[in-house]
Tab-separated table of C-alpha atoms and ligand atoms in Angstrom:
chain	number	residue	atom	x	y	z
I	1	UNK	CA	18.059	-66.998	-3.798
I	2	UNK	CA	17.424	-65.419	-0.435
I	3	UNK	CA	14.746	-63.013	0.175
I	4	UNK	CA	15.687	-59.219	0.857
I	5	UNK	CA	14.027	-56.944	2.786
I	6	UNK	CA	11.893	-54.860	0.354
I	7	UNK	CA	11.032	-51.355	1.453
I	8	UNK	CA	9.116	-50.944	-1.651
I	9	UNK	CA	6.083	-48.275	-1.250
I	10	UNK	CA	3.905	-50.856	-3.388
I	11	UNK	CA	3.418	-53.417	-4.671
I	12	UNK	CA	5.046	-54.129	-1.541
I	13	UNK	CA	6.534	-57.087	0.737
I	14	UNK	CA	3.517	-59.734	1.765
I	15	UNK	CA	3.867	-62.194	4.577
I	16	UNK	CA	5.870	-64.910	3.412
I	17	UNK	CA	3.710	-67.420	5.375
I	18	UNK	CA	1.065	-66.330	3.023
I	19	UNK	CA	3.353	-66.761	0.024
I	20	UNK	CA	4.258	-70.059	0.952
I	21	UNK	CA	0.672	-71.294	1.614
I	22	UNK	CA	-0.224	-69.861	-1.827
I	23	UNK	CA	2.780	-71.699	-3.177
I	24	UNK	CA	1.376	-74.720	-1.472
I	25	UNK	CA	-1.804	-74.441	-3.070
I	26	UNK	CA	-0.699	-73.553	-6.413
I	27	UNK	CA	-1.383	-76.572	-8.483
I	28	UNK	CA	-4.350	-78.020	-6.312
I	29	UNK	CA	-6.521	-75.729	-4.145
I	30	UNK	CA	-8.101	-78.089	-1.483
I	31	UNK	CA	-8.364	-81.210	-3.593
I	32	UNK	CA	-10.265	-79.265	-6.658
I	33	UNK	CA	-7.457	-80.160	-8.900
I	34	UNK	CA	-6.691	-76.883	-9.977
I	35	UNK	CA	-5.527	-73.562	-8.993
I	36	UNK	CA	-7.365	-70.517	-7.889
I	37	UNK	CA	-6.273	-68.902	-11.104
I	38	UNK	CA	-7.990	-71.456	-13.091
I	39	UNK	CA	-11.402	-71.585	-11.205
I	40	UNK	CA	-14.564	-70.423	-11.978
I	41	UNK	CA	-15.685	-67.448	-9.754
I	42	UNK	CA	-19.037	-68.964	-9.679
I	43	UNK	CA	-17.777	-72.171	-8.560
I	44	UNK	CA	-18.795	-73.279	-4.710
I	45	UNK	CA	-14.942	-73.183	-3.782
I	46	UNK	CA	-14.542	-69.844	-5.131
I	47	UNK	CA	-17.671	-68.797	-3.383
I	48	UNK	CA	-16.251	-69.611	0.095
I	49	UNK	CA	-12.889	-67.884	-0.512
I	50	UNK	CA	-14.566	-64.603	-1.248
I	51	UNK	CA	-17.184	-64.803	1.482
I	52	UNK	CA	-14.755	-65.724	3.936
I	53	UNK	CA	-12.162	-63.098	2.936
I	54	UNK	CA	-15.095	-60.542	3.496
I	55	UNK	CA	-16.015	-61.857	6.830
I	56	UNK	CA	-12.311	-61.679	7.861
I	57	UNK	CA	-12.027	-58.414	6.937
I	58	UNK	CA	-15.242	-57.274	8.787
I	59	UNK	CA	-14.023	-59.051	11.913
I	60	UNK	CA	-10.685	-57.466	11.641
I	61	UNK	CA	-11.913	-54.039	11.194
I	62	UNK	CA	-14.954	-54.395	13.080
I	63	UNK	CA	-17.173	-53.283	10.300
I	64	UNK	CA	-20.798	-52.520	10.918
I	65	UNK	CA	-23.749	-54.425	9.193
I	66	UNK	CA	-24.774	-51.278	7.349
I	67	UNK	CA	-21.506	-50.789	5.540
I	68	UNK	CA	-21.082	-52.950	2.241
I	69	UNK	CA	-17.565	-54.485	1.668
I	70	UNK	CA	-16.962	-54.230	-2.175
I	71	UNK	CA	-14.016	-55.844	-3.877
I	72	UNK	CA	-13.260	-54.088	-7.145
I	73	UNK	CA	-10.849	-53.206	-10.002
I	74	UNK	CA	-9.201	-49.956	-11.485
I	75	UNK	CA	-7.048	-49.479	-8.622
I	76	UNK	CA	-7.246	-46.792	-6.281
I	77	UNK	CA	-7.256	-44.379	-8.996
I	78	UNK	CA	-10.243	-45.422	-10.410
I	79	UNK	CA	-12.104	-44.188	-7.218
I	80	UNK	CA	-10.636	-40.830	-7.852
I	81	UNK	CA	-13.810	-40.856	-10.386
I	82	UNK	CA	-16.203	-43.252	-8.948
I	83	UNK	CA	-16.633	-41.239	-5.603
I	84	UNK	CA	-17.765	-37.982	-7.439
I	85	UNK	CA	-19.759	-39.960	-9.774
I	86	UNK	CA	-21.500	-41.862	-7.457
I	87	UNK	CA	-21.886	-39.429	-4.458
I	88	UNK	CA	-22.920	-36.550	-6.574
I	89	UNK	CA	-26.132	-34.868	-5.422
I	90	UNK	CA	-25.642	-31.185	-5.061
I	91	UNK	CA	-22.691	-31.245	-7.137
I	92	UNK	CA	-20.215	-29.794	-4.916
I	93	UNK	CA	-17.546	-31.706	-2.659
I	94	UNK	CA	-14.463	-30.392	-0.478
I	95	UNK	CA	-11.064	-32.175	-0.862
I	96	UNK	CA	-8.253	-31.545	1.506
I	97	UNK	CA	-5.031	-31.884	-0.609
I	98	UNK	CA	-2.038	-33.545	1.342
I	99	UNK	CA	-0.048	-35.246	-1.013
I	100	UNK	CA	-0.079	-36.184	-4.779
I	101	UNK	CA	-2.773	-38.782	-4.497
I	102	UNK	CA	-5.108	-36.234	-2.931
I	103	UNK	CA	-4.144	-33.851	-5.529
I	104	UNK	CA	-5.153	-36.308	-8.350
I	105	UNK	CA	-8.482	-37.225	-6.740
I	106	UNK	CA	-9.135	-33.455	-6.508
I	107	UNK	CA	-8.187	-32.766	-9.891
I	108	UNK	CA	-10.365	-35.783	-11.104
I	109	UNK	CA	-13.232	-34.837	-9.269
I	110	UNK	CA	-13.363	-31.624	-11.464
I	111	UNK	CA	-14.508	-33.525	-14.174
I	112	UNK	CA	-17.959	-34.399	-12.365
I	113	UNK	CA	-18.424	-31.888	-9.503
I	114	UNK	CA	-17.468	-28.401	-8.241
I	115	UNK	CA	-14.526	-29.593	-6.255
I	116	UNK	CA	-13.005	-27.148	-3.659
I	117	UNK	CA	-9.589	-27.469	-2.140
I	118	UNK	CA	-10.618	-26.601	1.588
I	119	UNK	CA	-6.930	-27.176	2.803
I	120	UNK	CA	-3.621	-28.178	1.673
I	121	UNK	CA	-0.225	-28.406	2.712
I	122	UNK	CA	1.278	-27.973	-0.660
I	123	UNK	CA	3.458	-24.957	0.510
I	124	UNK	CA	5.870	-27.112	2.220
I	125	UNK	CA	6.287	-29.854	0.185
I	126	UNK	CA	3.209	-31.835	1.931
I	127	UNK	CA	5.388	-32.431	4.798
I	128	UNK	CA	2.501	-31.880	7.479
I	129	UNK	CA	-1.305	-32.422	8.024
I	130	UNK	CA	-3.103	-29.041	8.068
I	131	UNK	CA	-5.150	-28.044	10.953
I	132	UNK	CA	-8.771	-29.615	10.044
I	133	UNK	CA	-10.655	-28.347	12.964
I	134	UNK	CA	-12.596	-25.650	11.466
I	135	UNK	CA	-12.671	-25.547	7.566
I	136	UNK	CA	-14.569	-23.776	5.271
I	137	UNK	CA	-16.959	-26.735	4.599
I	138	UNK	CA	-19.368	-25.819	1.716
I	139	UNK	CA	-22.954	-25.954	3.104
I	140	UNK	CA	-23.800	-27.949	-0.206
I	141	UNK	CA	-20.809	-30.412	0.024
I	142	UNK	CA	-22.063	-33.725	-0.915
I	143	UNK	CA	-18.859	-35.376	1.049
I	144	UNK	CA	-15.383	-34.388	2.495
I	145	UNK	CA	-12.334	-36.168	0.978
I	146	UNK	CA	-8.854	-36.901	2.481
I	147	UNK	CA	-6.140	-39.406	1.649
I	148	UNK	CA	-5.244	-40.700	5.151
I	149	UNK	CA	-1.894	-41.850	5.140
I	150	UNK	CA	0.309	-39.955	2.567
I	151	UNK	CA	2.423	-42.663	1.009
I	152	UNK	CA	4.796	-40.340	-1.020
I	153	UNK	CA	5.443	-37.740	1.850
I	154	UNK	CA	4.793	-39.963	4.845
I	155	UNK	CA	2.548	-38.155	6.627
I	156	UNK	CA	-0.699	-39.393	8.462
I	157	UNK	CA	-3.934	-38.010	10.117
I	158	UNK	CA	-3.678	-38.397	13.500
I	159	UNK	CA	-7.370	-36.943	14.012
I	160	UNK	CA	-10.029	-36.757	11.651
I	161	UNK	CA	-11.266	-33.594	9.859
I	162	UNK	CA	-14.087	-31.982	11.469
I	163	UNK	CA	-16.669	-32.483	8.439
I	164	UNK	CA	-19.024	-30.128	10.126
I	165	UNK	CA	-21.529	-33.282	9.525
I	166	UNK	CA	-20.856	-33.739	6.096
I	167	UNK	CA	-19.832	-37.398	5.027
I	168	UNK	CA	-16.166	-38.399	5.383
I	169	UNK	CA	-14.524	-40.321	2.539
I	170	UNK	CA	-10.753	-41.365	2.986
I	171	UNK	CA	-8.140	-43.152	1.093
I	172	UNK	CA	-6.649	-45.496	3.231
I	173	UNK	CA	-4.453	-47.353	0.422
I	174	UNK	CA	-1.153	-47.063	2.211
I	175	UNK	CA	-2.422	-47.488	5.979
I	176	UNK	CA	-5.027	-50.262	5.752
I	177	UNK	CA	-4.851	-52.794	8.433
I	178	UNK	CA	-2.122	-51.091	9.988
I	179	UNK	CA	-4.179	-50.349	13.140
I	180	UNK	CA	-7.663	-50.137	14.194
I	181	UNK	CA	-10.081	-47.944	12.670
I	182	UNK	CA	-13.526	-46.488	13.705
I	183	UNK	CA	-15.562	-47.490	10.499
I	184	UNK	CA	-18.520	-45.629	11.746
I	185	UNK	CA	-16.619	-42.195	11.570
I	186	UNK	CA	-16.822	-42.525	7.764
I	187	UNK	CA	-19.214	-42.668	4.709
I	188	UNK	CA	-16.563	-44.582	2.785
I	189	UNK	CA	-13.079	-45.853	3.377
I	190	UNK	CA	-11.152	-47.586	0.281
I	191	UNK	CA	-7.883	-48.721	-0.387
I	192	UNK	CA	-6.143	-50.382	-3.266
I	193	UNK	CA	-4.521	-53.449	-1.620
I	194	UNK	CA	-1.122	-53.677	-3.211
I	195	UNK	CA	0.604	-51.226	-0.323
I	196	UNK	CA	-0.461	-53.311	2.752
I	197	UNK	CA	-3.141	-55.994	1.924
I	198	UNK	CA	-2.104	-57.913	-1.162
I	199	UNK	CA	-1.100	-58.090	-4.834
I	200	UNK	CA	-2.210	-55.317	-7.176
I	201	UNK	CA	-5.383	-55.684	-9.020
I	202	UNK	CA	-7.798	-55.410	-6.289
I	203	UNK	CA	-9.136	-52.184	-4.531
I	204	UNK	CA	-11.343	-52.742	-1.453
I	205	UNK	CA	-14.134	-50.149	-0.779
I	206	UNK	CA	-16.319	-49.973	2.248
I	207	UNK	CA	-19.163	-48.036	2.213
I	208	UNK	CA	-22.216	-47.148	4.139
I	209	UNK	CA	-25.336	-48.378	2.761
I	210	UNK	CA	-27.266	-45.064	2.519
I	211	UNK	CA	-24.349	-43.320	0.489
I	212	UNK	CA	-24.967	-45.750	-2.268
I	213	UNK	CA	-27.440	-44.124	-4.484
I	214	UNK	CA	-30.324	-46.187	-6.057
I	215	UNK	CA	-29.851	-44.365	-9.257
I	216	UNK	CA	-26.906	-42.248	-10.866
I	217	UNK	CA	-26.459	-40.101	-14.022
I	218	UNK	CA	-27.072	-42.541	-16.789
I	219	UNK	CA	-23.866	-41.469	-18.445
I	220	UNK	CA	-22.092	-43.569	-15.514
I	221	UNK	CA	-21.119	-46.854	-16.953
I	222	UNK	CA	-22.680	-49.710	-15.293
I	223	UNK	CA	-19.367	-51.239	-13.923
I	224	UNK	CA	-18.822	-47.990	-12.145
I	225	UNK	CA	-21.968	-47.695	-10.208
I	226	UNK	CA	-21.376	-48.888	-6.674
I	227	UNK	CA	-24.806	-50.023	-6.570
I	228	UNK	CA	-23.966	-52.602	-9.341
I	229	UNK	CA	-21.356	-53.825	-7.613
I	230	UNK	CA	-23.270	-53.946	-4.276
I	231	UNK	CA	-26.104	-55.972	-5.496
I	232	UNK	CA	-24.082	-58.560	-6.941
I	233	UNK	CA	-21.988	-58.857	-3.816
I	234	UNK	CA	-18.787	-57.785	-6.266
I	235	UNK	CA	-19.491	-60.775	-8.643
I	236	UNK	CA	-21.301	-58.593	-11.352
I	237	UNK	CA	-18.487	-59.719	-13.625
I	238	UNK	CA	-15.410	-61.817	-13.123
I	239	UNK	CA	-13.723	-60.042	-9.914
I	240	UNK	CA	-9.809	-60.344	-9.481
I	241	UNK	CA	-10.120	-63.638	-8.186
I	242	UNK	CA	-6.636	-64.670	-7.328
I	243	UNK	CA	-5.979	-61.174	-5.822
I	244	UNK	CA	-9.065	-61.371	-3.684
I	245	UNK	CA	-7.697	-65.022	-2.437
I	246	UNK	CA	-4.470	-63.682	-1.627
I	247	UNK	CA	-5.928	-60.731	0.440
I	248	UNK	CA	-8.388	-63.467	2.286
I	249	UNK	CA	-4.965	-65.072	3.260
I	250	UNK	CA	-3.462	-61.875	4.509
I	251	UNK	CA	-6.697	-61.488	6.598
I	252	UNK	CA	-6.397	-64.805	8.011
I	253	UNK	CA	-2.545	-64.105	8.842
I	254	UNK	CA	-3.639	-60.588	10.609
I	255	UNK	CA	-6.194	-62.599	12.594
I	256	UNK	CA	-3.533	-65.287	13.729
I	257	UNK	CA	-1.141	-62.550	14.695
I	258	UNK	CA	-3.876	-61.147	17.073
I	259	UNK	CA	-5.338	-58.644	15.082
I	260	UNK	CA	-5.172	-54.788	14.540
I	261	UNK	CA	-4.692	-53.488	17.998
I	262	UNK	CA	-1.618	-56.032	17.747
I	263	UNK	CA	-0.201	-54.879	14.522
I	264	UNK	CA	-0.615	-51.222	16.036
I	265	UNK	CA	1.686	-52.129	18.515
I	266	UNK	CA	4.177	-53.657	16.176
I	267	UNK	CA	4.004	-51.087	13.850
I	268	UNK	CA	4.553	-48.410	16.494
I	269	UNK	CA	7.440	-50.438	17.634
I	270	UNK	CA	9.086	-50.651	14.131
I	271	UNK	CA	8.598	-47.070	13.207
I	272	UNK	CA	9.766	-45.909	16.626
I	273	UNK	CA	13.126	-47.504	15.990
I	274	UNK	CA	13.706	-45.876	12.762
I	275	UNK	CA	12.129	-42.561	13.935
I	276	UNK	CA	14.655	-42.367	17.245
I	277	UNK	CA	17.571	-43.188	14.914
I	278	UNK	CA	16.736	-40.164	12.353
I	279	UNK	CA	16.297	-37.811	15.374
I	280	UNK	CA	19.456	-38.750	16.737
I	281	UNK	CA	21.313	-39.015	13.327
I	282	UNK	CA	24.034	-36.635	12.355
I	283	UNK	CA	23.876	-37.270	9.025
I	284	UNK	CA	20.169	-38.571	8.138
I	285	UNK	CA	16.915	-36.537	8.807
I	286	UNK	CA	13.378	-36.991	8.545
I	287	UNK	CA	11.402	-34.753	6.445
I	288	UNK	CA	7.809	-34.902	8.102
I	289	UNK	CA	6.656	-32.541	10.793
I	290	UNK	CA	7.009	-34.958	14.034
I	291	UNK	CA	3.443	-35.195	15.279
I	292	UNK	CA	2.445	-35.784	11.430
I	293	UNK	CA	4.591	-38.825	10.957
I	294	UNK	CA	3.133	-41.735	9.322
I	295	UNK	CA	3.880	-45.383	10.829
I	296	UNK	CA	3.991	-46.871	7.331
I	297	UNK	CA	6.321	-44.822	5.213
I	298	UNK	CA	9.164	-42.962	6.527
I	299	UNK	CA	11.155	-40.680	3.930
I	300	UNK	CA	14.534	-39.154	5.042
I	301	UNK	CA	17.247	-37.334	3.473
I	302	UNK	CA	20.989	-36.616	3.880
I	303	UNK	CA	20.872	-33.268	2.626
I	304	UNK	CA	23.272	-33.999	-0.057
I	305	UNK	CA	21.937	-36.010	-3.376
I	306	UNK	CA	25.309	-37.659	-4.197
I	307	UNK	CA	25.253	-39.237	-0.800
I	308	UNK	CA	21.627	-40.276	-1.276
I	309	UNK	CA	22.558	-42.036	-4.206
I	310	UNK	CA	25.593	-43.581	-2.819
I	311	UNK	CA	23.261	-44.861	0.299
I	312	UNK	CA	20.642	-46.234	-1.819
I	313	UNK	CA	23.198	-48.483	-4.061
I	314	UNK	CA	25.301	-49.535	-1.269
I	315	UNK	CA	21.856	-50.412	0.917
I	316	UNK	CA	20.608	-52.533	-2.511
I	317	UNK	CA	24.002	-54.563	-2.308
I	318	UNK	CA	23.394	-55.029	1.387
I	319	UNK	CA	20.033	-56.482	0.456
I	320	UNK	CA	17.920	-53.638	1.760
I	321	UNK	CA	16.002	-52.561	-1.377
I	322	UNK	CA	13.546	-50.185	-2.820
I	323	UNK	CA	14.692	-47.421	-0.695
I	324	UNK	CA	14.836	-44.707	-3.222
I	325	UNK	CA	12.494	-41.874	-2.308
I	326	UNK	CA	9.581	-40.476	-4.734
I	327	UNK	CA	10.924	-38.177	-7.408
I	328	UNK	CA	8.903	-35.230	-5.870
I	329	UNK	CA	10.728	-35.520	-2.435
I	330	UNK	CA	14.307	-37.194	-3.413
I	331	UNK	CA	16.349	-38.801	-0.789
I	332	UNK	CA	14.890	-42.088	0.753
I	333	UNK	CA	11.852	-43.723	1.675
I	334	UNK	CA	11.246	-46.956	3.984
I	335	UNK	CA	8.036	-48.320	3.495
I	336	UNK	CA	7.499	-50.522	6.548
I	337	UNK	CA	4.258	-52.265	6.184
I	338	UNK	CA	2.641	-54.975	8.018
I	339	UNK	CA	4.738	-57.592	6.601
I	340	UNK	CA	8.142	-55.902	7.134
I	341	UNK	CA	9.314	-57.785	10.282
I	342	UNK	CA	10.907	-55.840	12.845
I	343	UNK	CA	14.409	-57.493	11.804
I	344	UNK	CA	14.124	-55.831	8.692
I	345	UNK	CA	13.979	-52.238	10.216
I	346	UNK	CA	16.556	-52.986	12.594
I	347	UNK	CA	18.698	-54.455	9.617
I	348	UNK	CA	18.184	-50.854	8.156
I	349	UNK	CA	19.155	-49.099	10.908
I	350	UNK	CA	22.485	-50.993	11.571
I	351	UNK	CA	23.333	-50.455	7.969
I	352	UNK	CA	22.341	-46.343	8.429
I	353	UNK	CA	24.860	-46.211	11.295
I	354	UNK	CA	27.469	-47.937	9.661
I	355	UNK	CA	26.955	-45.899	6.265
I	356	UNK	CA	27.064	-42.670	8.791
I	357	UNK	CA	30.163	-43.742	10.385
I	358	UNK	CA	31.847	-44.250	6.986
I	359	UNK	CA	30.676	-40.989	5.542
I	360	UNK	CA	31.240	-38.611	8.369
K	401	PLP	C1	-0.586	-46.010	-4.522
K	401	PLP	C2	-1.861	-45.069	-4.040
K	401	PLP	C3	-2.888	-44.668	-4.877
K	401	PLP	C4	-2.870	-45.294	-6.441
K	401	PLP	O1	-3.103	-46.676	-6.407
K	401	PLP	P1	-3.454	-47.303	-7.765
K	401	PLP	O2	-4.209	-48.727	-7.370
K	401	PLP	O3	-1.897	-47.431	-8.209
K	401	PLP	O4	-4.288	-46.506	-8.522
K	401	PLP	C5	-3.762	-44.208	-4.406
K	401	PLP	N1	-3.531	-43.551	-3.398
K	401	PLP	C6	-2.795	-43.894	-2.379
K	401	PLP	C7	-2.889	-43.363	-0.928
K	401	PLP	C8	-1.545	-44.492	-2.868
K	401	PLP	O5	-0.571	-44.827	-2.171
């Protein structure tokens, strides 16, 4: 069966080359006579896999030595709790609510700290990023929290908020490795990998060492303390071994492709094809304020629910799948992550043109 162009928001498309390599190694990983799935996480072969994965990620993102890289489980959603549990000092945290994921993180934080909503774009269905240059940051805030790329709404911060010296924590799940970042501007970045990096089951946290407390409230489970994971180099218990192995392959693929500068160039090129068409179309239109548009997630509508449904159905038949928008926005959403080839975006735009002509 032929592969489709998969515009899913996550779990999402992975590089075909990586999948083929994993298939080749499925029964016998490098002469070990076993699959990585069957291997002890304490074995020499696995030690090399996880150490190389970490080093390749450090190379790609230029991660300074005073940051820990942790491979964790529980998805991005578990970080919604781990962040306040671990970073609580004064017991106050400031949240910028730019979508469902930021809102969930904000709500979860309320269980552990006094969480302030210092800005939001909920008034216009999260279709823009609020001005974050002079927010009412709490003097006691232990950190300021953002969701940097809003997967559902298709917005992305183009400049980071002014946190007035407070540590910045960012959920980068859906823009992970899509372009270069200056890690030193953050106290912590983290992302579930199933959007742009690997298979579901792994979340990667990059945390400045001084943020990791020596001790936390004794009610915090051992597994949910960053210190436990950091001290054990992500091997306190059995990690999501196979998922980390695939992430490692994606890192090597990204390096081979030319790294994050090159990915940014490609992603800008791909996104431009789609946004330029949306801006010129009489039928389709983008839902996001232009200056806040994401390179990764592109929501659009026709303005007619029945026509949206017809479009999604016909696109699926044409091998362009998972284009249905999130239920809170409606319409369509094309997620065009690193592994989506330019040809996939071109095929989508060609199909949209044809659909527009037929339904004018
Ligand atoms: C998908 C997503 C999440 C939730 O991820 P899980 O791994 O399912 O918990 C959180 N934040 C962002 C930005 C996402 O895109």
